[in-house]
Amino acid sequence: MECLTNLKQICDRLGENLNSPTCQELKAHLAECTKCCAYVDSIKKTVYLYQCLNDEQDVPDSVDKRLWKVLNLRPPDERLQFSSKLRQNRI
Amino acid sequence: MPLSESELIKQAQKGSRTAQAEIVYQHERMVYNLALRLLGNNEDAENVLQETFLKVLESLHTFKGESSLSTWIYRIATNFALMRLRKRKTQFVSLDDYPIDVSMDFRDFNQSISNDPLQALLNYELRDVLNTAIEKLPLKFKSVFVLKDIEGLSLNEISEMLNMSLPAVKTNLHRARLFLRDQLAEYVGKK
């Protein structure tokens, strides 16, 4: 397979399970083509850097205080919470 | 004993201020971080945080439980953040015809980027390069990249949330990744 064809397939198959049968040919090419492999790795490294750069942050105290004031609500007392103290970070 | 989510929502819908506060408390961090990632600054993130929860409390009676509460809140927050991004007068790069360049060899690039990204990120110049590059991305590319690669949403969820076709989401994601990678490669090449 041509490298360009492979890279277009990588684009088309973004988000698909790379273990799916349709990706076998692509995986075989990546295993033997160092250039395409480096291309994919370079993207993976870039994405990983951005993920590390965007670690979860706590809401700053001043921002938190203003939010409760705007909403005219009192933050729940830690002892009387309805549910877990763990706040959800993901949907 | 902790209430279930459905019971918490019912109470909040009936007007319980304690239940409403609990909902805000549970989702505040998620909304703030999403807004910060999409908008890139604390002031805008705070505005989105406030707008989101004002809307959540105002519209809670319309919540039918067709998705989880956090998904519903997440969508509201995403919409507010995207509205702010659209209003910005930033000069964006054009990525609609961004080339898939197979002529470049990225083996050197891969060696230059440390295998330990946390170590690499101790370099503040590199952090600036990453932040500047993502700010250059036009809305449709940035939103897809942040929602997929940082927030971890599925392509289908993003397609639905942004009202964008699935092939468009995939293409935009790939172009965003390539652009960011190339900006990084340029910096690494200059070092």
Short mmCIF file of C-alpha atoms in Angstrom, two decimals:
data_model
loop_
_atom_site.label_atom_id
_atom_site.label_comp_id
_atom_site.label_asym_id
_atom_site.label_seq_id
_atom_site.Cartn_x
_atom_site.Cartn_y
_atom_site.Cartn_z
CA MET A 1 0.00 0.00 0.00
CA GLU A 2 1.09 3.56 -0.68
CA CYS A 3 1.93 5.62 2.42
CA LEU A 4 -0.47 8.37 1.42
CA THR A 5 -3.31 5.86 1.07
CA ASN A 6 -2.50 4.55 4.50
CA LEU A 7 -2.45 7.95 6.09
CA LYS A 8 -5.80 8.80 4.55
CA GLN A 9 -7.13 5.58 6.02
CA ILE A 10 -5.76 6.56 9.41
CA CYS A 11 -7.74 9.76 9.10
CA ASP A 12 -10.88 7.90 8.00
CA ARG A 13 -10.62 5.39 10.78
CA LEU A 14 -10.01 7.86 13.57
CA GLY A 15 -11.84 6.71 16.63
CA GLU A 16 -12.43 3.20 15.33
CA ASN A 17 -11.15 0.20 17.12
CA LEU A 18 -7.82 -0.55 15.54
CA ASN A 19 -8.37 -4.23 16.26
CA SER A 20 -11.28 -4.32 13.85
CA PRO A 21 -10.67 -6.54 10.80
CA THR A 22 -10.78 -3.55 8.47
CA CYS A 23 -7.71 -2.11 10.16
CA GLN A 24 -5.54 -5.19 9.86
CA GLU A 25 -3.97 -4.14 6.57
CA LEU A 26 -3.22 -0.74 8.02
CA LYS A 27 -1.65 -2.24 11.12
CA ALA A 28 0.49 -4.51 8.97
CA HIS A 29 1.74 -1.52 7.02
CA LEU A 30 2.49 0.45 10.18
CA ALA A 31 4.48 -2.48 11.53
CA GLU A 32 6.85 -2.43 8.58
CA CYS A 33 6.91 1.23 7.50
CA THR A 34 9.04 3.23 9.91
CA LYS A 35 8.06 6.48 8.26
CA CYS A 36 4.31 6.00 8.71
CA CYS A 37 4.91 4.65 12.19
CA ALA A 38 6.88 7.80 13.09
CA TYR A 39 4.08 9.90 11.58
CA VAL A 40 1.49 8.27 13.82
CA ASP A 41 3.78 8.43 16.85
CA SER A 42 4.39 12.12 16.31
CA ILE A 43 0.64 12.76 16.47
CA LYS A 44 0.26 10.55 19.53
CA LYS A 45 3.05 12.44 21.30
CA THR A 46 1.51 15.78 20.46
CA VAL A 47 -1.88 14.72 21.79
CA TYR A 48 -0.28 13.31 24.92
CA LEU A 49 1.56 16.57 25.57
CA TYR A 50 -1.73 18.47 25.35
CA GLN A 51 -3.39 16.00 27.69
CA CYS A 52 -0.61 16.50 30.24
CA LEU A 53 -0.76 20.26 29.77
CA ASN A 54 -4.46 20.23 30.58
CA ASP A 55 -4.50 18.42 33.89
CA GLU A 56 -7.61 18.91 36.00
CA GLN A 57 -7.52 22.05 38.10
CA ASP A 58 -9.42 22.93 41.24
CA VAL A 59 -11.78 25.85 40.94
CA PRO A 60 -9.92 28.79 42.54
CA ASP A 61 -11.41 29.85 45.89
CA SER A 62 -12.24 33.34 44.69
CA VAL A 63 -14.07 31.94 41.62
CA ASP A 64 -15.90 29.45 43.81
CA LYS A 65 -17.06 32.14 46.26
CA ARG A 66 -18.34 34.39 43.48
CA LEU A 67 -20.25 31.48 41.92
CA TRP A 68 -22.17 30.72 45.11
CA LYS A 69 -22.90 34.41 45.54
CA VAL A 70 -24.22 34.78 41.97
CA LEU A 71 -26.40 31.68 42.41
CA ASN A 72 -27.57 32.87 45.80
CA LEU A 73 -26.89 29.42 47.21
CA ARG A 74 -24.89 28.15 50.14
CA PRO A 75 -22.27 25.50 49.39
CA PRO A 76 -23.27 22.19 50.95
CA ASP A 77 -21.95 21.44 54.37
CA GLU A 78 -19.43 18.63 53.92
CA ARG A 79 -21.14 16.65 56.71
CA LEU A 80 -24.63 16.96 55.30
CA GLN A 81 -24.05 16.25 51.65
CA PHE A 82 -26.65 14.25 49.80
CA SER A 83 -24.11 12.09 48.08
CA SER A 84 -20.44 11.38 47.66
CA LYS A 85 -17.93 14.12 48.27
CA LEU A 86 -16.25 13.14 45.07
CA ARG A 87 -17.08 15.64 42.41
CA GLN A 88 -17.57 14.32 38.93
CA ASN A 89 -14.89 15.22 36.48
CA ARG A 90 -16.23 13.41 33.46
CA ILE A 91 -19.60 12.91 31.91
CA MET B 1 -27.65 7.81 53.42
CA PRO B 2 -26.78 9.49 50.12
CA LEU B 3 -29.64 10.17 47.73
CA SER B 4 -29.63 8.68 44.27
CA GLU B 5 -29.15 11.06 41.38
CA SER B 6 -32.81 10.79 40.36
CA GLU B 7 -33.96 11.61 43.90
CA LEU B 8 -31.52 14.52 44.08
CA ILE B 9 -32.89 15.88 40.79
CA LYS B 10 -36.50 15.47 41.95
CA GLN B 11 -35.82 17.42 45.11
CA ALA B 12 -33.95 20.13 43.20
CA GLN B 13 -36.82 20.38 40.72
CA LYS B 14 -39.23 20.82 43.63
CA GLY B 15 -37.15 23.80 44.72
CA SER B 16 -34.91 22.36 47.41
CA ARG B 17 -32.02 24.81 47.67
CA THR B 18 -29.92 22.17 49.40
CA ALA B 19 -30.37 19.76 46.50
CA GLN B 20 -29.65 22.50 43.97
CA ALA B 21 -26.48 23.41 45.84
CA GLU B 22 -25.42 19.78 45.84
CA ILE B 23 -25.84 19.58 42.05
CA VAL B 24 -23.70 22.69 41.61
CA TYR B 25 -21.10 21.35 44.02
CA GLN B 26 -20.83 18.01 42.21
CA HIS B 27 -20.38 19.52 38.74
CA GLU B 28 -18.57 22.80 39.35
CA ARG B 29 -15.09 21.44 38.75
CA MET B 30 -16.07 19.62 35.54
CA VAL B 31 -17.64 22.76 34.07
CA TYR B 32 -14.74 25.01 35.07
CA ASN B 33 -12.13 22.73 33.54
CA LEU B 34 -14.10 22.28 30.30
CA ALA B 35 -14.47 26.04 29.94
CA LEU B 36 -10.83 26.63 30.73
CA ARG B 37 -9.74 24.15 28.07
CA LEU B 38 -12.00 25.56 25.41
CA LEU B 39 -11.42 29.22 26.20
CA GLY B 40 -7.88 29.24 27.55
CA ASN B 41 -8.29 31.89 30.23
CA ASN B 42 -9.62 32.08 33.77
CA GLU B 43 -11.87 35.08 33.27
CA ASP B 44 -13.86 33.52 30.43
CA ALA B 45 -13.94 30.19 32.24
CA GLU B 46 -15.46 31.88 35.29
CA ASN B 47 -18.09 33.59 33.16
CA VAL B 48 -19.04 30.28 31.56
CA LEU B 49 -19.17 28.65 34.98
CA GLN B 50 -21.66 31.23 36.22
CA GLU B 51 -23.73 31.27 33.02
CA THR B 52 -23.92 27.49 33.01
CA PHE B 53 -25.23 27.10 36.54
CA LEU B 54 -27.65 30.00 36.24
CA LYS B 55 -29.06 28.22 33.18
CA VAL B 56 -29.03 24.83 34.92
CA LEU B 57 -31.04 26.13 37.87
CA GLU B 58 -33.41 28.03 35.60
CA SER B 59 -34.01 25.04 33.31
CA LEU B 60 -33.83 22.19 35.78
CA HIS B 61 -37.61 21.71 35.60
CA THR B 62 -37.22 20.84 31.88
CA PHE B 63 -34.69 18.07 32.55
CA LYS B 64 -36.38 14.80 31.63
CA GLY B 65 -33.58 12.39 32.42
CA GLU B 66 -33.01 11.39 28.79
CA SER B 67 -29.28 11.70 29.45
CA SER B 68 -27.39 11.74 32.71
CA LEU B 69 -27.49 15.01 34.61
CA SER B 70 -23.77 15.54 34.06
CA THR B 71 -24.13 15.08 30.28
CA TRP B 72 -26.94 17.64 30.28
CA ILE B 73 -24.87 20.13 32.27
CA TYR B 74 -21.83 19.41 30.10
CA ARG B 75 -23.82 20.30 26.97
CA ILE B 76 -25.01 23.57 28.45
CA ALA B 77 -21.45 24.48 29.43
CA THR B 78 -20.10 23.54 25.99
CA ASN B 79 -22.70 25.74 24.30
CA PHE B 80 -21.84 28.74 26.46
CA ALA B 81 -18.11 28.24 25.85
CA LEU B 82 -18.61 27.90 22.08
CA MET B 83 -20.74 31.05 22.02
CA ARG B 84 -17.87 32.94 23.61
CA LEU B 85 -15.35 31.46 21.21
CA ARG B 86 -17.49 32.54 18.24
CA LYS B 87 -17.54 36.14 19.49
CA ARG B 88 -13.76 36.39 19.59
CA LYS B 89 -12.15 38.47 16.86
CA THR B 90 -9.01 36.38 16.78
CA GLN B 91 -7.24 35.96 13.46
CA PHE B 92 -7.30 32.21 12.95
CA VAL B 93 -5.22 30.15 10.57
CA SER B 94 -7.09 28.47 7.73
CA LEU B 95 -7.04 24.70 8.05
CA ASP B 96 -9.70 23.68 5.56
CA ASP B 97 -7.07 22.63 3.05
CA TYR B 98 -4.41 21.66 5.53
CA PRO B 99 -2.16 19.17 3.73
CA ILE B 100 -1.48 15.66 4.89
CA ASP B 101 2.25 15.85 4.27
CA VAL B 102 3.87 12.45 4.06
CA SER B 103 7.20 13.75 2.84
CA MET B 104 8.40 14.81 6.27
CA ASP B 105 10.20 12.36 8.44
CA PHE B 106 9.11 12.62 12.06
CA ARG B 107 11.63 10.23 13.56
CA ASP B 108 13.83 13.14 14.70
CA PHE B 109 10.78 14.92 16.07
CA ASN B 110 9.81 11.88 18.10
CA GLN B 111 13.29 11.63 19.54
CA SER B 112 13.32 15.33 20.41
CA ILE B 113 10.11 15.12 22.37
CA SER B 114 10.90 13.46 25.62
CA ASN B 115 9.25 10.16 26.38
CA ASP B 116 8.34 11.78 29.64
CA PRO B 117 5.93 14.57 28.69
CA LEU B 118 5.71 15.89 32.23
CA GLN B 119 9.46 16.44 32.11
CA ALA B 120 9.13 18.13 28.73
CA LEU B 121 6.41 20.41 30.09
CA LEU B 122 8.78 21.77 32.73
CA ASN B 123 10.07 23.80 29.79
CA TYR B 124 7.92 26.94 29.94
CA GLU B 125 8.85 27.89 26.40
CA LEU B 126 7.31 24.62 25.22
CA ARG B 127 4.15 25.28 27.23
CA ASP B 128 3.88 28.65 25.52
CA VAL B 129 4.28 27.04 22.11
CA LEU B 130 1.51 24.55 22.90
CA ASN B 131 -0.83 27.23 24.26
CA THR B 132 -0.18 29.60 21.38
CA ALA B 133 -0.72 26.88 18.79
CA ILE B 134 -4.09 25.80 20.18
CA GLU B 135 -5.27 29.41 20.33
CA LYS B 136 -4.65 29.70 16.59
CA LEU B 137 -7.07 26.88 15.81
CA PRO B 138 -10.40 28.00 14.36
CA LEU B 139 -13.46 27.10 16.39
CA LYS B 140 -14.52 23.96 14.54
CA PHE B 141 -11.03 22.48 14.86
CA LYS B 142 -10.35 23.55 18.42
CA SER B 143 -13.69 22.37 19.76
CA VAL B 144 -13.30 18.94 18.16
CA PHE B 145 -9.71 18.56 19.41
CA VAL B 146 -10.51 19.61 22.98
CA LEU B 147 -13.67 17.53 23.22
CA LYS B 148 -12.07 14.39 21.76
CA ASP B 149 -8.44 14.40 22.80
CA ILE B 150 -8.62 16.24 26.12
CA GLU B 151 -12.16 15.71 27.37
CA GLY B 152 -12.37 12.16 25.98
CA LEU B 153 -15.80 12.35 24.34
CA SER B 154 -16.64 9.91 21.56
CA LEU B 155 -16.76 11.08 17.95
CA ASN B 156 -20.51 10.41 17.87
CA GLU B 157 -21.10 12.54 20.96
CA ILE B 158 -19.07 15.37 19.44
CA SER B 159 -20.90 15.08 16.14
CA GLU B 160 -24.23 15.41 17.95
CA MET B 161 -23.07 18.14 20.32
CA LEU B 162 -21.55 20.33 17.62
CA ASN B 163 -24.17 19.50 15.01
CA MET B 164 -21.37 18.43 12.68
CA SER B 165 -21.35 15.34 10.45
CA LEU B 166 -19.22 12.43 11.62
CA PRO B 167 -16.87 12.61 8.59
CA ALA B 168 -16.42 16.34 9.24
CA VAL B 169 -15.59 15.66 12.89
CA LYS B 170 -12.96 13.11 11.85
CA THR B 171 -11.42 15.36 9.22
CA ASN B 172 -11.35 18.39 11.51
CA LEU B 173 -9.82 16.36 14.31
CA HIS B 174 -7.09 15.05 12.05
CA ARG B 175 -6.28 18.50 10.67
CA ALA B 176 -6.21 19.99 14.16
CA ARG B 177 -3.82 17.30 15.34
CA LEU B 178 -1.57 17.78 12.32
CA PHE B 179 -1.50 21.54 12.74
CA LEU B 180 -0.60 21.28 16.42
CA ARG B 181 2.02 18.64 15.69
CA ASP B 182 3.54 20.82 12.95
CA GLN B 183 3.66 23.87 15.21
CA LEU B 184 5.45 21.77 17.79
CA ALA B 185 7.79 20.33 15.14
CA GLU B 186 8.67 23.85 14.04
CA TYR B 187 9.63 24.75 17.61
CA VAL B 188 11.59 21.54 18.09
CA GLY B 189 13.37 22.07 14.76
CA LYS B 190 14.47 25.58 15.78
CA LYS B 191 15.94 24.43 19.08
#
